[in-house]
């Protein structure tokens, strides 16, 4: 092992106080501090660790899930915000990079997001899940091409995906082509989603996809999953049966570029896991098959990323409307750096 190429990373297996942003931020900061004291240079958290995964989407009808969604909405984090600054300050004091899974609120929409904080305390990037899976579409909006990136942390290029994004082969390939060396695979407590033994153990989804990405991209994978706490079970108030989640769950650990676990993965209980990743080993995997280099065929296959923001209204759209004929007397207000006229709707309808 070449010690100059070794980096210590941490994975948080656990659940934050459910739907409680203030308490969740405090716990997040404490865990960041602990990981820093133990020498980690990077600490990763599960999918929507803060303020929690909406498990009710798999059991509740829209009528009974609406109050839970409203509570999630009001406890979701804005980026940036006072809460994100507290997390950034914890990262700065601990001297670590942080990749934190959050429910992010922007305007009237929530997003399933990985937020990247640097050791200087800055929020440097955010990855929004490109497409919520199945029932998740009742909770979150979609990301766009701006959410496909890797972050050069100095010791390694780090990227990440959320849950079933790992089944999106082009998404994974993009990270490989961008030079990813450490991959953060964040999931909820997928193995505890249902108590029904006939539903099967869902761990094979996450482990199979993680192993495939490690081998195909020749990258380390930090698998970091949440768990179901007694508080979550109590709040969901689901009668015992196949729709009720079970206590614990989740599976977290570290895979090498050969797709094998570095050690036995951790399950069920809250813990911070650590691993020393020797980045020098990646060269041996690249020697065999560099999927985004000498083992690719750009003469046969073409690929690109559309980074155009996919937003419902842009400054250019507003400017175009402003050039339309308006009534002689128009009241105007300044919103987000652009002038929006009160006659926009009437101009569009004429």
CSV table of N, CA, C and O in Angstrom, one decimal, residues 42-110:
chain,number,residue,atom,x,y,z
A,42,UNK,N,-13.4,12.6,4.3
A,42,UNK,CA,-14.7,12.7,3.7
A,42,UNK,C,-15.7,11.9,4.5
A,42,UNK,O,-15.4,10.8,4.9
A,43,UNK,N,-16.9,12.4,4.7
A,43,UNK,CA,-17.9,11.7,5.4
A,43,UNK,C,-19.2,11.8,4.6
A,43,UNK,O,-19.6,12.9,4.1
A,44,UNK,N,-19.8,10.7,4.4
A,44,UNK,CA,-21.0,10.6,3.5
A,44,UNK,C,-22.2,10.2,4.4
A,44,UNK,O,-22.1,9.3,5.3
A,45,UNK,N,-23.4,10.7,4.1
A,45,UNK,CA,-24.6,10.4,4.8
A,45,UNK,C,-25.6,9.7,3.8
A,45,UNK,O,-25.5,9.9,2.6
A,46,UNK,N,-26.6,9.0,4.3
A,46,UNK,CA,-27.6,8.3,3.5
A,46,UNK,C,-28.5,9.3,2.7
A,46,UNK,O,-28.5,10.5,2.9
A,47,UNK,N,-29.3,8.7,1.8
A,47,UNK,CA,-30.3,9.4,1.1
A,47,UNK,C,-31.3,10.1,2.1
A,47,UNK,O,-31.8,9.5,3.0
A,48,UNK,N,-31.5,11.4,1.8
A,48,UNK,CA,-32.5,12.2,2.6
A,48,UNK,C,-32.3,12.0,4.1
A,48,UNK,O,-33.3,11.8,4.8
A,49,UNK,N,-31.1,11.9,4.5
A,49,UNK,CA,-30.8,11.8,6.0
A,49,UNK,C,-31.5,12.9,6.7
A,49,UNK,O,-32.1,12.7,7.8
A,50,UNK,N,-31.5,14.0,6.2
A,50,UNK,CA,-32.1,15.2,6.8
A,50,UNK,C,-33.2,15.8,6.0
A,50,UNK,O,-33.0,16.1,4.8
A,51,UNK,N,-34.5,15.8,6.5
A,51,UNK,CA,-35.0,15.3,7.8
A,51,UNK,C,-35.6,14.0,7.8
A,51,UNK,O,-36.3,13.6,8.7
A,52,UNK,N,-35.3,13.1,6.7
A,52,UNK,CA,-35.8,11.8,6.7
A,52,UNK,C,-36.4,11.4,5.4
A,52,UNK,O,-36.8,12.2,4.6
A,53,UNK,N,-36.5,10.1,5.1
A,53,UNK,CA,-37.0,9.5,3.9
A,53,UNK,C,-38.6,9.3,4.1
A,53,UNK,O,-39.0,8.9,5.2
A,54,UNK,N,-39.4,9.7,3.1
A,54,UNK,CA,-40.8,9.6,3.2
A,54,UNK,C,-41.3,8.2,3.0
A,54,UNK,O,-42.0,7.8,2.0
A,55,UNK,N,-41.1,7.3,4.0
A,55,UNK,CA,-41.5,5.9,3.9
A,55,UNK,C,-43.0,5.7,3.6
A,55,UNK,O,-43.4,4.7,3.1
A,56,UNK,N,-43.8,6.7,4.0
A,56,UNK,CA,-45.2,6.6,3.9
A,56,UNK,C,-45.7,6.5,2.4
A,56,UNK,O,-46.8,6.0,2.2
A,57,UNK,N,-44.8,6.8,1.5
A,57,UNK,CA,-45.3,6.7,0.1
A,57,UNK,C,-45.6,5.3,-0.4
A,57,UNK,O,-46.3,5.1,-1.4
A,58,UNK,N,-45.0,4.3,0.4
A,58,UNK,CA,-45.2,2.9,0.0
A,58,UNK,C,-46.4,2.3,0.8
A,58,UNK,O,-46.7,1.1,0.6
A,59,UNK,N,-47.1,3.1,1.6
A,59,UNK,CA,-48.1,2.5,2.4
A,59,UNK,C,-49.4,3.3,2.5
A,59,UNK,O,-50.5,2.8,2.6
A,60,UNK,N,-49.2,4.7,2.4
A,60,UNK,CA,-50.4,5.6,2.7
A,60,UNK,C,-51.0,6.0,1.3
A,60,UNK,O,-50.3,6.2,0.3
A,61,UNK,N,-52.3,6.2,1.3
A,61,UNK,CA,-52.9,6.9,0.2
A,61,UNK,C,-52.6,8.4,0.2
A,61,UNK,O,-52.1,8.9,1.2
A,62,UNK,N,-52.9,9.0,-0.9
A,62,UNK,CA,-52.7,10.5,-0.9
A,62,UNK,C,-53.4,11.2,0.2
A,62,UNK,O,-52.9,12.2,0.8
A,63,UNK,N,-54.6,10.8,0.5
A,63,UNK,CA,-55.4,11.5,1.6
A,63,UNK,C,-54.6,11.5,2.9
A,63,UNK,O,-54.6,12.5,3.6
A,64,UNK,N,-54.1,10.3,3.3
A,64,UNK,CA,-53.4,10.2,4.6
A,64,UNK,C,-52.0,10.6,4.6
A,64,UNK,O,-51.4,10.8,5.6
A,65,UNK,N,-51.4,10.7,3.4
A,65,UNK,CA,-50.0,11.1,3.3
A,65,UNK,C,-49.8,12.6,3.3
A,65,UNK,O,-48.7,13.2,3.5
A,66,UNK,N,-50.9,13.4,2.9
A,66,UNK,CA,-50.8,14.8,2.8
A,66,UNK,C,-50.3,15.5,4.0
A,66,UNK,O,-49.4,16.4,3.9
A,67,UNK,N,-50.8,15.2,5.2
A,67,UNK,CA,-50.2,15.9,6.4
A,67,UNK,C,-48.8,15.6,6.6
A,67,UNK,O,-48.0,16.5,7.1
A,68,UNK,N,-48.3,14.4,6.3
A,68,UNK,CA,-46.9,14.0,6.5
A,68,UNK,C,-46.1,14.8,5.5
A,68,UNK,O,-45.0,15.2,5.8
A,69,UNK,N,-46.6,14.9,4.2
A,69,UNK,CA,-45.9,15.7,3.2
A,69,UNK,C,-45.7,17.1,3.7
A,69,UNK,O,-44.6,17.7,3.5
A,70,UNK,N,-46.8,17.7,4.2
A,70,UNK,CA,-46.7,19.1,4.7
A,70,UNK,C,-45.6,19.3,5.7
A,70,UNK,O,-44.9,20.3,5.7
A,71,UNK,N,-45.6,18.3,6.6
A,71,UNK,CA,-44.6,18.4,7.7
A,71,UNK,C,-43.2,18.2,7.1
A,71,UNK,O,-42.2,18.9,7.5
A,72,UNK,N,-43.0,17.3,6.1
A,72,UNK,CA,-41.7,17.2,5.5
A,72,UNK,C,-41.3,18.5,4.7
A,72,UNK,O,-40.2,18.9,4.8
A,73,UNK,N,-42.3,19.1,4.1
A,73,UNK,CA,-42.1,20.3,3.3
A,73,UNK,C,-41.5,21.4,4.2
A,73,UNK,O,-40.5,22.1,3.9
A,74,UNK,N,-42.1,21.6,5.4
A,74,UNK,CA,-41.7,22.7,6.3
A,74,UNK,C,-40.4,22.4,7.0
A,74,UNK,O,-39.8,23.3,7.6
A,75,UNK,N,-40.0,21.1,7.0
A,75,UNK,CA,-38.8,20.7,7.7
A,75,UNK,C,-37.7,20.4,6.7
A,75,UNK,O,-36.6,20.0,7.1
A,76,UNK,N,-37.9,20.6,5.4
A,76,UNK,CA,-36.8,20.4,4.5
A,76,UNK,C,-35.9,21.6,4.4
A,76,UNK,O,-36.3,22.7,4.8
A,77,UNK,N,-34.7,21.4,4.0
A,77,UNK,CA,-33.7,22.4,4.0
A,77,UNK,C,-33.6,23.2,2.7
A,77,UNK,O,-33.8,22.7,1.6
A,78,UNK,N,-33.4,24.5,2.8
A,78,UNK,CA,-33.1,25.3,1.6
A,78,UNK,C,-31.6,25.4,1.5
A,78,UNK,O,-30.8,25.5,2.5
A,79,UNK,N,-31.1,25.5,0.2
A,79,UNK,CA,-29.7,25.6,0.0
A,79,UNK,C,-29.4,26.9,-0.9
A,79,UNK,O,-29.9,26.9,-2.0
A,80,UNK,N,-28.7,27.9,-0.3
A,80,UNK,CA,-28.2,28.0,1.0
A,80,UNK,C,-29.3,28.5,2.0
A,80,UNK,O,-30.3,28.9,1.6
A,81,UNK,N,-28.9,28.4,3.3
A,81,UNK,CA,-29.8,28.8,4.4
A,81,UNK,C,-29.0,28.8,5.7
A,81,UNK,O,-27.8,28.5,5.7
A,82,UNK,N,-29.6,29.3,6.7
A,82,UNK,CA,-28.9,29.3,8.0
A,82,UNK,C,-28.5,27.9,8.4
A,82,UNK,O,-27.5,27.6,9.0
A,83,UNK,N,-29.4,26.9,8.1
A,83,UNK,CA,-29.1,25.5,8.5
A,83,UNK,C,-27.9,25.0,7.7
A,83,UNK,O,-27.1,24.3,8.3
A,84,UNK,N,-27.9,25.3,6.4
A,84,UNK,CA,-26.8,24.8,5.6
A,84,UNK,C,-25.4,25.5,6.1
A,84,UNK,O,-24.4,24.9,6.0
A,85,UNK,N,-25.5,26.7,6.5
A,85,UNK,CA,-24.3,27.4,7.0
A,85,UNK,C,-23.8,26.7,8.3
A,85,UNK,O,-22.6,26.6,8.5
A,86,UNK,N,-24.7,26.2,9.2
A,86,UNK,CA,-24.3,25.5,10.4
A,86,UNK,C,-23.6,24.2,10.0
A,86,UNK,O,-22.6,23.9,10.6
A,87,UNK,N,-24.1,23.5,9.0
A,87,UNK,CA,-23.5,22.3,8.5
A,87,UNK,C,-22.1,22.6,7.9
A,87,UNK,O,-21.1,21.9,8.2
A,88,UNK,N,-22.0,23.7,7.1
A,88,UNK,CA,-20.8,24.1,6.5
A,88,UNK,C,-19.7,24.5,7.6
A,88,UNK,O,-18.6,24.1,7.5
A,89,UNK,N,-20.2,25.1,8.7
A,89,UNK,CA,-19.3,25.5,9.8
A,89,UNK,C,-18.8,24.2,10.5
A,89,UNK,O,-17.6,24.1,10.8
A,90,UNK,N,-19.6,23.2,10.6
A,90,UNK,CA,-19.2,21.9,11.2
A,90,UNK,C,-18.1,21.3,10.3
A,90,UNK,O,-17.1,20.7,10.8
A,91,UNK,N,-18.3,21.3,9.0
A,91,UNK,CA,-17.4,20.7,8.1
A,91,UNK,C,-16.0,21.5,8.2
A,91,UNK,O,-15.0,20.9,8.2
A,92,UNK,N,-16.1,22.8,8.3
A,92,UNK,CA,-14.9,23.6,8.4
A,92,UNK,C,-14.1,23.3,9.7
A,92,UNK,O,-12.9,23.1,9.7
A,93,UNK,N,-14.9,23.2,10.8
A,93,UNK,CA,-14.2,23.0,12.1
A,93,UNK,C,-13.6,21.6,12.2
A,93,UNK,O,-12.6,21.4,12.8
A,94,UNK,N,-14.3,20.6,11.5
A,94,UNK,CA,-13.8,19.2,11.5
A,94,UNK,C,-12.7,19.0,10.4
A,94,UNK,O,-11.9,18.0,10.4
A,95,UNK,N,-12.6,20.0,9.4
A,95,UNK,CA,-11.6,19.8,8.4
A,95,UNK,C,-11.9,18.7,7.4
A,95,UNK,O,-11.0,18.0,6.9
A,96,UNK,N,-13.2,18.4,7.1
A,96,UNK,CA,-13.6,17.3,6.3
A,96,UNK,C,-14.6,17.8,5.2
A,96,UNK,O,-15.2,18.8,5.2
A,97,UNK,N,-14.5,17.0,4.1
A,97,UNK,CA,-15.6,17.1,3.0
A,97,UNK,C,-16.8,16.4,3.5
A,97,UNK,O,-16.7,15.3,4.2
A,98,UNK,N,-18.0,16.9,3.2
A,98,UNK,CA,-19.2,16.3,3.6
A,98,UNK,C,-20.1,16.1,2.4
A,98,UNK,O,-20.3,17.1,1.6
A,99,UNK,N,-20.7,14.9,2.2
A,99,UNK,CA,-21.7,14.7,1.2
A,99,UNK,C,-23.0,14.2,1.9
A,99,UNK,O,-23.0,13.2,2.5
A,100,UNK,N,-23.9,15.1,2.0
A,100,UNK,CA,-25.1,15.0,2.9
A,100,UNK,C,-26.4,14.8,2.1
A,100,UNK,O,-26.7,15.6,1.2
A,101,UNK,N,-27.1,13.7,2.3
A,101,UNK,CA,-28.4,13.5,1.7
A,101,UNK,C,-29.5,14.3,2.4
A,101,UNK,O,-29.6,14.2,3.6
A,102,UNK,N,-30.2,15.1,1.6
A,102,UNK,CA,-31.3,16.0,2.2
A,102,UNK,C,-32.5,16.0,1.3
A,102,UNK,O,-32.5,15.8,0.1
A,103,UNK,N,-33.6,16.3,2.0
A,103,UNK,CA,-34.8,16.8,1.3
A,103,UNK,C,-34.6,18.3,1.1
A,103,UNK,O,-34.6,19.0,2.1
A,104,UNK,N,-34.4,18.8,-0.1
A,104,UNK,CA,-34.2,20.2,-0.4
A,104,UNK,C,-35.4,20.9,-0.8
A,104,UNK,O,-36.1,20.4,-1.7
A,105,UNK,N,-35.7,22.0,-0.3
A,105,UNK,CA,-36.9,22.8,-0.7
A,105,UNK,C,-36.4,24.0,-1.5
A,105,UNK,O,-35.6,24.8,-1.1
A,106,UNK,N,-37.0,24.2,-2.7
A,106,UNK,CA,-36.8,25.4,-3.4
A,106,UNK,C,-38.2,25.8,-4.0
A,106,UNK,O,-38.8,25.1,-4.7
A,107,UNK,N,-38.6,27.0,-3.5
A,107,UNK,CA,-40.0,27.4,-3.9
A,107,UNK,C,-41.0,26.5,-3.3
A,107,UNK,O,-41.0,26.2,-2.1
A,108,UNK,N,-41.9,26.0,-4.2
A,108,UNK,CA,-42.9,25.1,-3.7
A,108,UNK,C,-42.6,23.6,-4.0
A,108,UNK,O,-43.5,22.8,-3.9
A,109,UNK,N,-41.4,23.3,-4.4
A,109,UNK,CA,-41.0,21.9,-4.8
A,109,UNK,C,-39.9,21.4,-3.9
A,109,UNK,O,-39.0,22.1,-3.5
A,110,UNK,N,-40.0,20.1,-3.6
A,110,UNK,CA,-38.9,19.4,-2.9
A,110,UNK,C,-38.0,18.6,-3.9
A,110,UNK,O,-38.5,18.2,-4.9
